[in-house]
């Protein structure tokens, strides 16, 4: 059919040499265009498992984006392309929500020949599949896409009460669960639904109601013309501002939709307080399901607002609700909390969505396995976190403007420091990435004299937080003590005390909160510390995490070493948690609270004491996702 197709993603995405099937993603409003590529993961006897595959893709892809074809990393003649077409059509029908792809056809890509690994594209319907003559790669694909399209977003927090006469009875539980969800979905599809459309402060607001009055016609006729008379378009409200994802892609700020249910309209006029009576056979338990929905859709700028709500926003919400219900049917957690997140992983010109079960910690096996699958689907590197909660898009323009309570800490205080290490011809190895400087007396908490190791732990923790390994808050002293009691390392009386902790305790806390393991380096005397320089340099080069030094009654944070292999000359970049002053860089530098320390300074004073035993805690950077 089509002579040309347009590719709006990195060609590296298409050239992924992994075997197997990949789905081509596009949108019906930009025909014959590939926007991204997603691996097929769920197989059944070598073929895509249509049901499992489509269920996952419906959540992953924003509404408005669809399966428009497939790519198989195998040599494919027309005959083979036809076969792929049939399988892909089944998945497309299940994912896209209607059968318009039967008319518009699919794009099928295979390898040219055994010697020529370049891609060959076919396009058309089952009967008219033909070789595509040319493939166009416009420069700046993101701009090409977002010139025509806009982002829609809707966040919804739902607390769904569930009464059951015993959660031990699975059939009772699933019955209740299913009823609760269908009730909820009915409300979303009812007459009482109102929707506020919010662009930005400079664009108008609009309240839309009666969404389902005439939308049924629209669904049945499959009439996708973008405008209906008198109805406003998304572009009337779209904010003109853009945001930049962490890998540098610019996308328009989304248009927000706020959903409201008109309660009195639903129950009858003049609603009085009422109580609902739910008879139970025995003792009943109330469990509140916490559902946090965050949906993102991609719409043509000229799409009418009514259609955007009915065909994109509500469909996406319904899909997410069904997916959450199915997750809850699988198991019954104590305090169910399901949350969806929007990400824009590197290589993608559009966002994607995932639902996480917050009953599992981020480093728990189940969560990690799930993220691994998602990384595979999206061909993301397997050695760094990209789909953790800390990576999720929040779309707030000045996220760092809204400061939390407590001390406003300095970060990366060693950067641009005026003094040098004094090592001649040394090789300088420093931490990779950012940290915050935690020290005595911060947050109006007087830990002077006992809290130095706690502060060092907080600095290390902040590094993991700023590198997006966690969304947890940096733990305060009380929390750290609570963890040590909880894991059985300390007696309950330890909580609230002013007792010191050391490198071993730090490693327990890092393991418990972050799943991070640590190496501990023992040095019998301060005089032997310089011998460990090579090992420390290697740590900074390969792991790049801040190190805690515990020795005698003092704890320090180590940010790097400068070391000359030949002469043995060395210096240590120390960040000192014993600082009690304000957050002022000049004072910190001038006082040497952050600075290079030689084992013996110019006055002959030793930094590492000869008669003290030292422990170096080297947190290992998780080679995980
Ligand atoms: C592979 O095939 C493509 C398309 O037919 C052609 O343009 C390209 O030159 C070929 N490459 C090689 C190395 O033969
Ligand atoms: C779609 O709607 C437009 C305007 O409402 C109308 O002119 C057109 O005939 C419709 N097309 C179909 C296929 O129903
Ligand atoms: C962490 O994630 C945020 C939000 O996506 C991003 O802005 C930041 O650059 C990321 N940091 C790193 C070190 O990747
Ligand atoms: C150590 O310093 C000496 C003398 O300045 C220099 O010749 C040598 O190259 C340095 N070694 C390393 C590994 O940098
Ligand atoms: C903090 O506590 C120590 C010991 O209890 C005390 O000597 C010191 O004056 C206190 N400092 C501040 C700033 O309150």
PDB file of N, CA and C in Angstrom, residues 525-558:
ATOM      1  N   UNK A 525      46.435  -0.332  62.037  1.00  0.00           N
ATOM      2  CA  UNK A 525      47.011   0.879  62.618  1.00  0.00           C
ATOM      3  C   UNK A 525      46.891   2.005  61.598  1.00  0.00           C
ATOM      4  N   UNK A 526      46.685   3.220  62.085  1.00  0.00           N
ATOM      5  CA  UNK A 526      46.592   4.377  61.202  1.00  0.00           C
ATOM      6  C   UNK A 526      47.797   4.486  60.287  1.00  0.00           C
ATOM      7  N   UNK A 527      48.938   4.000  60.764  1.00  0.00           N
ATOM      8  CA  UNK A 527      50.163   4.093  59.965  1.00  0.00           C
ATOM      9  C   UNK A 527      50.079   3.252  58.692  1.00  0.00           C
ATOM     10  N   UNK A 528      49.158   2.259  58.700  1.00  0.00           N
ATOM     11  CA  UNK A 528      49.065   1.378  57.531  1.00  0.00           C
ATOM     12  C   UNK A 528      48.045   1.849  56.507  1.00  0.00           C
ATOM     13  N   UNK A 529      47.327   2.932  56.832  1.00  0.00           N
ATOM     14  CA  UNK A 529      46.280   3.385  55.909  1.00  0.00           C
ATOM     15  C   UNK A 529      46.818   3.678  54.501  1.00  0.00           C
ATOM     16  N   UNK A 530      47.966   4.374  54.376  1.00  0.00           N
ATOM     17  CA  UNK A 530      48.464   4.665  53.021  1.00  0.00           C
ATOM     18  C   UNK A 530      48.635   3.412  52.149  1.00  0.00           C
ATOM     19  N   UNK A 531      48.899   2.271  52.794  1.00  0.00           N
ATOM     20  CA  UNK A 531      49.056   1.033  52.009  1.00  0.00           C
ATOM     21  C   UNK A 531      47.765   0.638  51.314  1.00  0.00           C
ATOM     22  N   UNK A 532      46.636   1.167  51.813  1.00  0.00           N
ATOM     23  CA  UNK A 532      45.349   0.788  51.240  1.00  0.00           C
ATOM     24  C   UNK A 532      44.925   1.717  50.093  1.00  0.00           C
ATOM     25  N   UNK A 533      45.809   2.675  49.784  1.00  0.00           N
ATOM     26  CA  UNK A 533      45.448   3.677  48.782  1.00  0.00           C
ATOM     27  C   UNK A 533      45.064   3.083  47.434  1.00  0.00           C
ATOM     28  N   UNK A 534      45.816   2.109  46.995  1.00  0.00           N
ATOM     29  CA  UNK A 534      45.551   1.537  45.685  1.00  0.00           C
ATOM     30  C   UNK A 534      44.158   0.907  45.660  1.00  0.00           C
ATOM     31  N   UNK A 535      43.840   0.216  46.746  1.00  0.00           N
ATOM     32  CA  UNK A 535      42.543  -0.439  46.834  1.00  0.00           C
ATOM     33  C   UNK A 535      41.405   0.600  46.872  1.00  0.00           C
ATOM     34  N   UNK A 536      41.669   1.688  47.600  1.00  0.00           N
ATOM     35  CA  UNK A 536      40.654   2.736  47.679  1.00  0.00           C
ATOM     36  C   UNK A 536      40.475   3.426  46.321  1.00  0.00           C
ATOM     37  N   UNK A 537      41.600   3.653  45.637  1.00  0.00           N
ATOM     38  CA  UNK A 537      41.521   4.271  44.305  1.00  0.00           C
ATOM     39  C   UNK A 537      40.676   3.398  43.381  1.00  0.00           C
ATOM     40  N   UNK A 538      40.889   2.102  43.468  1.00  0.00           N
ATOM     41  CA  UNK A 538      40.132   1.172  42.639  1.00  0.00           C
ATOM     42  C   UNK A 538      38.640   1.243  42.983  1.00  0.00           C
ATOM     43  N   UNK A 539      38.355   1.387  44.279  1.00  0.00           N
ATOM     44  CA  UNK A 539      36.958   1.514  44.692  1.00  0.00           C
ATOM     45  C   UNK A 539      36.306   2.720  44.025  1.00  0.00           C
ATOM     46  N   UNK A 540      37.007   3.854  44.068  1.00  0.00           N
ATOM     47  CA  UNK A 540      36.393   5.057  43.500  1.00  0.00           C
ATOM     48  C   UNK A 540      36.233   4.932  41.990  1.00  0.00           C
ATOM     49  N   UNK A 541      37.172   4.253  41.352  1.00  0.00           N
ATOM     50  CA  UNK A 541      37.059   4.112  39.908  1.00  0.00           C
ATOM     51  C   UNK A 541      35.946   3.162  39.504  1.00  0.00           C
ATOM     52  N   UNK A 542      35.794   2.049  40.237  1.00  0.00           N
ATOM     53  CA  UNK A 542      34.813   1.060  39.797  1.00  0.00           C
ATOM     54  C   UNK A 542      33.445   1.248  40.448  1.00  0.00           C
ATOM     55  N   UNK A 543      33.400   1.639  41.720  1.00  0.00           N
ATOM     56  CA  UNK A 543      32.118   1.777  42.412  1.00  0.00           C
ATOM     57  C   UNK A 543      31.666   3.234  42.461  1.00  0.00           C
ATOM     58  N   UNK A 544      32.600   4.115  42.817  1.00  0.00           N
ATOM     59  CA  UNK A 544      32.298   5.546  42.840  1.00  0.00           C
ATOM     60  C   UNK A 544      31.397   5.993  43.969  1.00  0.00           C
ATOM     61  N   UNK A 545      31.218   5.149  44.997  1.00  0.00           N
ATOM     62  CA  UNK A 545      30.359   5.552  46.122  1.00  0.00           C
ATOM     63  C   UNK A 545      31.214   6.186  47.222  1.00  0.00           C
ATOM     64  N   UNK A 546      30.627   7.075  48.049  1.00  0.00           N
ATOM     65  CA  UNK A 546      31.379   7.629  49.175  1.00  0.00           C
ATOM     66  C   UNK A 546      31.694   6.524  50.177  1.00  0.00           C
ATOM     67  N   UNK A 547      32.825   6.681  50.870  1.00  0.00           N
ATOM     68  CA  UNK A 547      33.299   5.671  51.819  1.00  0.00           C
ATOM     69  C   UNK A 547      33.192   6.241  53.224  1.00  0.00           C
ATOM     70  N   UNK A 548      32.832   5.390  54.183  1.00  0.00           N
ATOM     71  CA  UNK A 548      32.841   5.839  55.571  1.00  0.00           C
ATOM     72  C   UNK A 548      34.097   5.278  56.230  1.00  0.00           C
ATOM     73  N   UNK A 549      34.778   6.153  56.965  1.00  0.00           N
ATOM     74  CA  UNK A 549      35.956   5.714  57.713  1.00  0.00           C
ATOM     75  C   UNK A 549      35.604   5.746  59.188  1.00  0.00           C
ATOM     76  N   UNK A 550      35.739   4.628  59.860  1.00  0.00           N
ATOM     77  CA  UNK A 550      35.517   4.600  61.294  1.00  0.00           C
ATOM     78  C   UNK A 550      36.832   4.260  61.969  1.00  0.00           C
ATOM     79  N   UNK A 551      37.228   5.073  62.937  1.00  0.00           N
ATOM     80  CA  UNK A 551      38.485   4.785  63.620  1.00  0.00           C
ATOM     81  C   UNK A 551      38.447   5.411  64.986  1.00  0.00           C
ATOM     82  N   UNK A 552      38.741   4.628  66.021  1.00  0.00           N
ATOM     83  CA  UNK A 552      38.646   5.159  67.368  1.00  0.00           C
ATOM     84  C   UNK A 552      37.234   5.664  67.596  1.00  0.00           C
ATOM     85  N   UNK A 553      37.107   6.908  68.017  1.00  0.00           N
ATOM     86  CA  UNK A 553      35.776   7.438  68.287  1.00  0.00           C
ATOM     87  C   UNK A 553      35.306   8.339  67.151  1.00  0.00           C
ATOM     88  N   UNK A 554      36.081   8.410  66.091  1.00  0.00           N
ATOM     89  CA  UNK A 554      35.742   9.354  65.031  1.00  0.00           C
ATOM     90  C   UNK A 554      35.272   8.654  63.767  1.00  0.00           C
ATOM     91  N   UNK A 555      34.371   9.319  63.070  1.00  0.00           N
ATOM     92  CA  UNK A 555      33.968   8.813  61.757  1.00  0.00           C
ATOM     93  C   UNK A 555      34.130   9.932  60.746  1.00  0.00           C
ATOM     94  N   UNK A 556      34.573   9.574  59.559  1.00  0.00           N
ATOM     95  CA  UNK A 556      34.701  10.536  58.461  1.00  0.00           C
ATOM     96  C   UNK A 556      34.062   9.953  57.207  1.00  0.00           C
ATOM     97  N   UNK A 557      33.809  10.848  56.257  1.00  0.00           N
ATOM     98  CA  UNK A 557      33.389  10.378  54.944  1.00  0.00           C
ATOM     99  C   UNK A 557      34.551  10.643  53.998  1.00  0.00           C
ATOM    100  N   UNK A 558      34.867   9.630  53.191  1.00  0.00           N
ATOM    101  CA  UNK A 558      35.976   9.762  52.244  1.00  0.00           C
ATOM    102  C   UNK A 558      35.400   9.901  50.838  1.00  0.00           C
TER     103      UNK A 558
END
